[in-house]
XYZ file of C-alpha atoms in Angstrom:
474
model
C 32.251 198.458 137.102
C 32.319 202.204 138.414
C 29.364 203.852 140.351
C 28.937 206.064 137.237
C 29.097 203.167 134.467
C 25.789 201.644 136.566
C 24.265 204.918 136.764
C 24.548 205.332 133.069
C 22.977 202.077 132.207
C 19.557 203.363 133.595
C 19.529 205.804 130.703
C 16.383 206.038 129.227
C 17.697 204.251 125.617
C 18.113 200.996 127.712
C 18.278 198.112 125.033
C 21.490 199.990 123.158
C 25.003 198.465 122.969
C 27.200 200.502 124.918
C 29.833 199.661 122.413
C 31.296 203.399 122.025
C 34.956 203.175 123.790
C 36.721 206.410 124.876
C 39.268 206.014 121.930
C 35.937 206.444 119.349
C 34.132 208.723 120.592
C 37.261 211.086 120.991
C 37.456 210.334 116.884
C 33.901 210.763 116.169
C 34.387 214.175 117.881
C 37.395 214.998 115.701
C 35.531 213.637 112.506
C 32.116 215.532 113.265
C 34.822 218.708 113.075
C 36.286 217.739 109.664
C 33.927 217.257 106.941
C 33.247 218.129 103.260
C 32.232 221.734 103.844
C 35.792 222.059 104.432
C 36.918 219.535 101.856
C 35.031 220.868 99.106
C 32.616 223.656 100.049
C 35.574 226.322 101.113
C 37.027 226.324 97.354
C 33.572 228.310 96.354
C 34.082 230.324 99.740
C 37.520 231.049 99.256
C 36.437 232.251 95.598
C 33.715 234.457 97.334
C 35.818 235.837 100.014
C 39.344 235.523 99.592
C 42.082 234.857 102.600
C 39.438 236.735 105.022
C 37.419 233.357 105.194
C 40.195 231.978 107.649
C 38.564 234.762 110.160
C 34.793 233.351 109.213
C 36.337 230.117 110.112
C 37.694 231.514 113.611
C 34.499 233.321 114.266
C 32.349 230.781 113.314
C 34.320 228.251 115.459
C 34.273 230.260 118.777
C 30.233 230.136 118.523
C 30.657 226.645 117.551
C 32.506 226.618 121.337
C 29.800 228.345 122.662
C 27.179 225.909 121.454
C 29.417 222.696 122.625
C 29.730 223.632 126.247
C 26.091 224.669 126.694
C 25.809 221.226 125.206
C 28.368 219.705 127.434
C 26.583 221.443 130.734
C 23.156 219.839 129.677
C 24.945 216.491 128.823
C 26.499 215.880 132.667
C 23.354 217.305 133.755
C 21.136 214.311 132.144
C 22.892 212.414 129.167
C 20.609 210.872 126.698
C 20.485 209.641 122.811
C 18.862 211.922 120.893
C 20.116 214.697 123.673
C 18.908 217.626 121.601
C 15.137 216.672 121.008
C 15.421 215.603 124.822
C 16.137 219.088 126.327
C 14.011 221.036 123.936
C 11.271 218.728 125.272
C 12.267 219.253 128.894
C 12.407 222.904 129.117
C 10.568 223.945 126.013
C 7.627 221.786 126.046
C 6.911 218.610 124.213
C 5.918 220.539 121.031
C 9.722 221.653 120.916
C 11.177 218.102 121.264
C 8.939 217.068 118.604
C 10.194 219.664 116.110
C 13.701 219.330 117.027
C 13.650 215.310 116.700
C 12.203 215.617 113.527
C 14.172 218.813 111.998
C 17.733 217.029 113.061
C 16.381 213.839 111.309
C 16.329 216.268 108.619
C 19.159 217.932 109.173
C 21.265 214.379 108.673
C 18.930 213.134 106.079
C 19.857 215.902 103.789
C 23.480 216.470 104.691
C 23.632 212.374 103.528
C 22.180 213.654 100.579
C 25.645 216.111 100.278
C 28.097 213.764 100.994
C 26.991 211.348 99.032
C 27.337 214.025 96.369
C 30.299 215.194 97.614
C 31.645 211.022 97.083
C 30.459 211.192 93.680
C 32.359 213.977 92.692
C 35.313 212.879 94.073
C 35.466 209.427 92.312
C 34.719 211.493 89.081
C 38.292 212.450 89.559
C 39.885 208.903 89.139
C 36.338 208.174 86.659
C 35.102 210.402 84.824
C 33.312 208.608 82.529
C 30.989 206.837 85.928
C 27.432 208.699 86.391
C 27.634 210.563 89.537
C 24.392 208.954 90.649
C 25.681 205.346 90.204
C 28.677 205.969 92.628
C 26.173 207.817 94.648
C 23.764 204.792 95.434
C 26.763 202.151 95.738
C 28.051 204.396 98.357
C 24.341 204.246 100.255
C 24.139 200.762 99.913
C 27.480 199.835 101.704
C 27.122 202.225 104.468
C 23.743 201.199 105.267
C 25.027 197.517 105.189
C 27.256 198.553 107.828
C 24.813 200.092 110.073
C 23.088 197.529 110.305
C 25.728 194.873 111.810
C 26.743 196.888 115.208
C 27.441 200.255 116.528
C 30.853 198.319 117.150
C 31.586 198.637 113.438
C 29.707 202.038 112.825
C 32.441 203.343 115.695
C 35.396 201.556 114.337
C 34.421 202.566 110.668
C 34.113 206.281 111.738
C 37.450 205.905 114.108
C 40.002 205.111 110.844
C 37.553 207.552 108.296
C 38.598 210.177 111.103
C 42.577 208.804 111.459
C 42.321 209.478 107.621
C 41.284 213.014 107.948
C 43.145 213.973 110.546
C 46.962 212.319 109.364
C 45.732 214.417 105.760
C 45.654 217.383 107.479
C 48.144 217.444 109.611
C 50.387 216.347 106.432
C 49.211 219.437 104.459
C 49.915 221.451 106.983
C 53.298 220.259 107.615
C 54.125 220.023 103.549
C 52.927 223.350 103.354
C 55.260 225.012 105.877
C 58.021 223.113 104.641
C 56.897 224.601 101.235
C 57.414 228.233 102.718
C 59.729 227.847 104.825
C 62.320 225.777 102.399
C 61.103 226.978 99.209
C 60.646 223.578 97.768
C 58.496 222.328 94.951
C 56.930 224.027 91.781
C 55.181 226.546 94.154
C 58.015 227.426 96.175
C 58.577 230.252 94.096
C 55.292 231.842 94.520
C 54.318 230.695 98.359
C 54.836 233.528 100.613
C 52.973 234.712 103.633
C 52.009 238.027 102.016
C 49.762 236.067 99.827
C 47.102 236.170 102.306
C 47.174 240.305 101.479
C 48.669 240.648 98.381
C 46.309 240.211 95.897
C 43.674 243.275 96.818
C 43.936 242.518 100.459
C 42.882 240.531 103.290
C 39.037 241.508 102.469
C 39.519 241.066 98.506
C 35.657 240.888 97.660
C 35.132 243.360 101.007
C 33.653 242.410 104.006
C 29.860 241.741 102.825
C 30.896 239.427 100.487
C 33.323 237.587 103.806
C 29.974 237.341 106.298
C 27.997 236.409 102.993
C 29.819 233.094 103.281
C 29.477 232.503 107.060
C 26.358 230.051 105.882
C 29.075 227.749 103.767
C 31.360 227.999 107.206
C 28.338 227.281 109.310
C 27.664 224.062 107.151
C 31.200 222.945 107.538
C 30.383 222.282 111.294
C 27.808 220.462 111.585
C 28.124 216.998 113.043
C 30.053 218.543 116.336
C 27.442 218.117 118.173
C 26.919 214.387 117.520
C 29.016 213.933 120.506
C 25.401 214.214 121.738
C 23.506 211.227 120.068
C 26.271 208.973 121.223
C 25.588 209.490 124.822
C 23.544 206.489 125.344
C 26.579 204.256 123.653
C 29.307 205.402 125.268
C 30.841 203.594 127.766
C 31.719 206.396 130.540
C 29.896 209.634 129.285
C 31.149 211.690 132.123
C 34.768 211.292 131.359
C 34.835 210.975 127.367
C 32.300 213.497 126.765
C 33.733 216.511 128.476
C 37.516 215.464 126.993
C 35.532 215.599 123.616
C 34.117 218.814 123.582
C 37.019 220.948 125.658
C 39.302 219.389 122.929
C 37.088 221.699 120.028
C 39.148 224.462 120.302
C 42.528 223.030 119.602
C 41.103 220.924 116.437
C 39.599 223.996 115.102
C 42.579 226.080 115.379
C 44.379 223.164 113.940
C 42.027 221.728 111.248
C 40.222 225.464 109.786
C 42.214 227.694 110.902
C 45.857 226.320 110.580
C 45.310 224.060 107.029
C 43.316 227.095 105.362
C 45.959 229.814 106.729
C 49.214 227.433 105.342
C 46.878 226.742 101.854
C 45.979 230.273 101.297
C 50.323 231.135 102.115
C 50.886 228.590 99.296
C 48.273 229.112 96.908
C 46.954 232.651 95.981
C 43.404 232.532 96.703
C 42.953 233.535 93.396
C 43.525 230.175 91.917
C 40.798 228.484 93.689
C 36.651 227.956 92.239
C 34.108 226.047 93.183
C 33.801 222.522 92.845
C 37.404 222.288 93.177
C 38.644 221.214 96.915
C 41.397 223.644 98.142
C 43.277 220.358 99.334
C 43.512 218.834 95.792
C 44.229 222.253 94.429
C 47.224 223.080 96.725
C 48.968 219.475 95.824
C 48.663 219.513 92.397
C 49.928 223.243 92.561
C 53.188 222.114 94.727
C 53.681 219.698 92.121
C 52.906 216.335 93.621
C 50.453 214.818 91.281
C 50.401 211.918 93.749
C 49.557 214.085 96.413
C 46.590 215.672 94.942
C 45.750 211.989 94.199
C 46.015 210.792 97.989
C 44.091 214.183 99.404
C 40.717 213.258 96.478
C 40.688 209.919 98.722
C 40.738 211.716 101.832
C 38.378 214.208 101.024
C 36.381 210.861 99.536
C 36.479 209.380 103.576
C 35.919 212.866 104.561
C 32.397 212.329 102.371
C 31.875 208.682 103.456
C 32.466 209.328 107.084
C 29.871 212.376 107.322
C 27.288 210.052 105.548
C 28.160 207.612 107.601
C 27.420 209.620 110.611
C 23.687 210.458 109.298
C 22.880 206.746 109.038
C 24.010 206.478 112.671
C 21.918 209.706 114.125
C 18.903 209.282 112.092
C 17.986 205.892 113.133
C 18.761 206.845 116.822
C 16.865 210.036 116.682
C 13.773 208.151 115.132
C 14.087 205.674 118.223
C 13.859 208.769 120.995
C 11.099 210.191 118.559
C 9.297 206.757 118.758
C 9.823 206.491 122.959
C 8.124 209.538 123.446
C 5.312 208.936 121.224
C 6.171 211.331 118.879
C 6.711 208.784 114.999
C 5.239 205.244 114.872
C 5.678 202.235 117.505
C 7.781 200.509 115.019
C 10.894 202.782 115.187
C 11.167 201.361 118.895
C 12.770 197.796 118.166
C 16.530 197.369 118.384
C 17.484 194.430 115.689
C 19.387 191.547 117.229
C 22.405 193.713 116.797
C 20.866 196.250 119.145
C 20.865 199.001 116.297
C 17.774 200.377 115.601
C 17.214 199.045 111.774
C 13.995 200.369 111.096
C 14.608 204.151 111.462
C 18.431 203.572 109.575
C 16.447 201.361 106.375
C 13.813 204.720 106.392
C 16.196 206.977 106.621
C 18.563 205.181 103.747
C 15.476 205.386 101.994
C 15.326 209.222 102.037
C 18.841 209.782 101.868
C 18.286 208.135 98.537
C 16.864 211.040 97.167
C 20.295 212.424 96.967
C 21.075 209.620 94.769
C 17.782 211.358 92.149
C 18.915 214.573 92.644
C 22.652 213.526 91.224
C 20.883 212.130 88.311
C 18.443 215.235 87.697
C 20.584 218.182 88.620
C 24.136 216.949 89.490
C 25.732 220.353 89.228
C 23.002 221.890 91.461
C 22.591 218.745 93.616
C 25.389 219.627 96.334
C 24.529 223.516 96.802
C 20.668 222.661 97.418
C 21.344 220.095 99.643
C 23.612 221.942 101.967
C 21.372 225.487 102.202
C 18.776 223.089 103.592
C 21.071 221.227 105.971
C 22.201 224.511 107.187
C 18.918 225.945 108.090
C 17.999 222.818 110.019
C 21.322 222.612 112.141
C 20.618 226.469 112.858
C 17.647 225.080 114.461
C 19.023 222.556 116.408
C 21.938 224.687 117.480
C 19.278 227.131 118.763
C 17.370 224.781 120.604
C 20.657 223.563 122.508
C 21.199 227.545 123.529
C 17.430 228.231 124.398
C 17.477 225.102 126.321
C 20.991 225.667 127.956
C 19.618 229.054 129.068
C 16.496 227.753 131.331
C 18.180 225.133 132.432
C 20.594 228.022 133.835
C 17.883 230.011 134.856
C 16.224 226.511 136.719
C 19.657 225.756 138.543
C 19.866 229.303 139.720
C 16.323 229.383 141.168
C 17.562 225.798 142.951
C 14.851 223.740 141.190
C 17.213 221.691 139.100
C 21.055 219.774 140.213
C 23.975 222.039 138.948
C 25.903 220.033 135.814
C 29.274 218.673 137.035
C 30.849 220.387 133.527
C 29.218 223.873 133.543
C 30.416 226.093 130.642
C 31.976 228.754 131.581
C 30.143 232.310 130.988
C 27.092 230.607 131.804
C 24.357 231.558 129.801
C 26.100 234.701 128.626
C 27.866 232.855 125.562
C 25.103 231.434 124.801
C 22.904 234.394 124.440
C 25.813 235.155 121.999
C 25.693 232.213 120.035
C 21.472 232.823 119.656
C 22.595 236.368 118.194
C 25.008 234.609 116.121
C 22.815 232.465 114.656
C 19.990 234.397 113.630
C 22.653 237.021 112.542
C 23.469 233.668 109.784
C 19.508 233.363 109.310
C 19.194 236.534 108.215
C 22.229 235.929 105.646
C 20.514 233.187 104.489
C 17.337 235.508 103.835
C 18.714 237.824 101.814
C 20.847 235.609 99.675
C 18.833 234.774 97.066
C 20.772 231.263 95.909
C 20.360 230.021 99.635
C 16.826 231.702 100.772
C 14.955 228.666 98.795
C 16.241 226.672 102.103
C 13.876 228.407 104.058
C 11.007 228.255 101.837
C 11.678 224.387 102.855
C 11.844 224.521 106.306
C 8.654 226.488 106.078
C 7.332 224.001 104.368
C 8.968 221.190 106.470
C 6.833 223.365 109.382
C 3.828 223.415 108.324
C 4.274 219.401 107.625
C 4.973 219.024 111.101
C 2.041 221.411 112.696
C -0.072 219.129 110.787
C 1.679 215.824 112.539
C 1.314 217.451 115.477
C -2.304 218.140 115.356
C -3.020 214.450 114.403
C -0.903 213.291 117.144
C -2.531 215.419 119.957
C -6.123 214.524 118.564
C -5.235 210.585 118.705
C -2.978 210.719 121.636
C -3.156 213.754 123.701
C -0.919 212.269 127.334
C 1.992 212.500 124.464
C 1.627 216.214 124.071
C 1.794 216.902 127.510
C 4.840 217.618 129.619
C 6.000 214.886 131.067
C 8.829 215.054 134.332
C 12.254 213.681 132.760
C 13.801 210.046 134.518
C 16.498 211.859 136.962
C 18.623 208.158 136.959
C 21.307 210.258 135.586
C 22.920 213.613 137.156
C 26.546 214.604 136.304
């Protein structure tokens, strides 16, 4: 056993299973990049903005970059479980890890409550005649089941939901350059690279309309920065973590940039709506009714996997929550499985209001959902930045250990990822469909400023800063 595998077992989540290998937590990385906001949610974008959404995706996914390696630095500086709530609480003040905890809870809660969704849809295309609510709550049922028998199986199911996702896309990719390059199939007539101007340019709807859907993009990458939560179950953080996160760039490229770029070539954006994945689309318009058969099952995984992923984060955030004092004792106890069962059956249990909102308003249910899961990852993607920058500002002064992965810019890119971010916010304000997402995290506030009152009148050490366990330095 290595110096560093020792060091890492001093973490402060002692109790977990480090059963994370390298191979899966390269895969989770990959899989928290591919999920149904690109599956599903870029058919309504592409409607909205045309072939210019391939440069939201770029833009979006440089600042996704940005946010990574501020993430990475802070990661080799101290990595924990529930990293995020950790460093807001460090160098923002216990109020800040309380919020953040709680708001990425949220975050996963509700973007479970999508993907589930997201599943039902998909099944509706093999079964039309099945509720979307019914597939909906099967769906919760098994994955919980599975998150409750080891992070083993949580890791190996989320390994193959990524090989799934990733083999798709490459495929479509490859199918759709042979498509224009060889002319084959029923679209090989019409595929052409010009398509991405032709039809009233590369900025069809003009480029409001293109930043208007930088909140759909935004959606479509959350989950990258679970690389974070599984910190305390990886095996060797300081080798698989940095791989994970300096690979980003290439899988965007690839997975946004390169399948959207070789769909739009194929397909005139035209031809795509909402509700409608861009993947099924493009097979069924090459002509390979099989193939848009195949990509509804991936984009199904795609679903399964995210949700999947929520079950995972939730119950671990609950645990860091419930170390620091911050939700009830109970979410403390590992299971005999060493997963943390309480805060995955509450969390199941909330997701499952996903599973109501399919049966109230099932053509509503997936654009609510994601509007609030956007607003809360905003959040959290801010509190990595703010944090990033005074732990900068700390190292600098010589009052903290440098990170043995610093990103590089230092804090510059990440001031530019904060004006990034509340550039998005301010989208979200003024579109009136979305702004009802931040009449909820308002709410979801004000909820917690009560919490936090109770908690400092019953226990007031827990709202005071507290110096962080130094076992672990990069």
């Amino acid at each position: 056993m290595t110096s560093a595998q020792v060091d890492t077992e001093k973490a402060p989540e002692e109790g977990y299973e480090r059963g994370l290998g390298s191979r899966q937590v390269q895969m989770i990385a990959i899989g928290g990049a591919i999920g149904v906001g690109l599956f599903l949610g870029a058919g309504a974008n592409i409607a909205k903005a045309g072939p210019s959404l391939i440069l939201m995706y770029a833009l979006a996914g440089v600042i996704i970059f940005f946010i990574m390696r501020a993430l990475g630095e802070l990661l080799l500086y101290r990595p924990v479980s529930g990293s995020f709530a950790e460093y807001s609480r460090e160098f923002l003040g216990p109020f800040f890890g309380y919020f953040t905890g709680w708001t990425y809870w949220l975050m996963w809660v509700v973007t479970g409550m999508a993907e589930l969704t997201a599943a039902a849809i998909y099944v509706n295309y093999w079964f039309p005649s099945v509720p979307q609510w019914t597939t909906a709550l099967v769906f919760l049922l098994v994955l919980f089941a599975a998150n409750l028998i080891s992070v083993k199986l949580f890791g190996e199911i989320e390994f193959w939901f990524s090989m799934v996702k990733v083999t798709a896309l490459i495929g479509t990719i490859v199918i759709g350059l042979g498509v224009l390059t060889f002319g084959f199939s029923s679209a090989g007539d019409t595929a052409a690279v010009s398509n991405l101007w032709a039809f009233d340019g590369f900025f069809p709807k003009g480029i409001g309309s293109s930043l208007m859907t930088l909140q759909g993009v935004m959606f479509a990458y959350l989950a990258v920065e679970l690389v974070g939560v599984t910190a305390g179950e990886s095996e060797n953080p300081e080798k698989t973590l940095p791989k994970a996160i300096n690979t980003l760039p290439w899988r965007i490229a690839l997975f946004y940039v390169g399948a959207l770029t070789v769909i739009l070539c194929v397909v005139k954006w035209t031809e795509f709506s909402e509700g409608v994945s861009p993947f099924v689309a493009a097979f069924a318009k090459i002509g390979i009714p099989a193939g848009a058969a195949i990509v509804n099952f991936v984009v199904l995984t795609a679903a399964l996997s995210s949700c999947n992923s929520g079950m995972y984060s939730t119950g671990r955030m609950l645990r860091n929550l419930a170390e620091s004092g911050e939700a009830p004792a109970v979410f403390k106890k590992l299971s005999s499985t060493k997963t943390p069962a309480f805060g995955i059956t509450v969390s199941m249990l909330f997701m499952g209001i996903g599973v109501i909102l399919n049966y109230i308003v099932p053509e509503k249910a997936f654009g609510y959902v994601v509007s609030v899961a956007t607003a809360a990852g905003i959040w959290t993607w801010l509190m990595i930045l703010v944090s990033h920058v005074l732990y900068r500002r700390a190292v600098d002064a010589g009052r903290l250990p440098a990170s043995s992965f610093p990103a590089p810019g230092g804090a510059k890119c990440s001031w530019v990822a904060i004006a990034f971010l509340l550039f998005v916010t301010g989208i979200i304000a003024y579109d009136a469909d979305s702004r009802v997402c931040l009449y909820v995290m308002a709410g979801w506030a004000v909820a917690l400023g009560i919490g936090w009152l109770v908690l400092k009148s019953r226990n007031p050490e827990v709202t005071q800063r507290r110096e962080p366990e130094f076992d672990k330095v990069g």
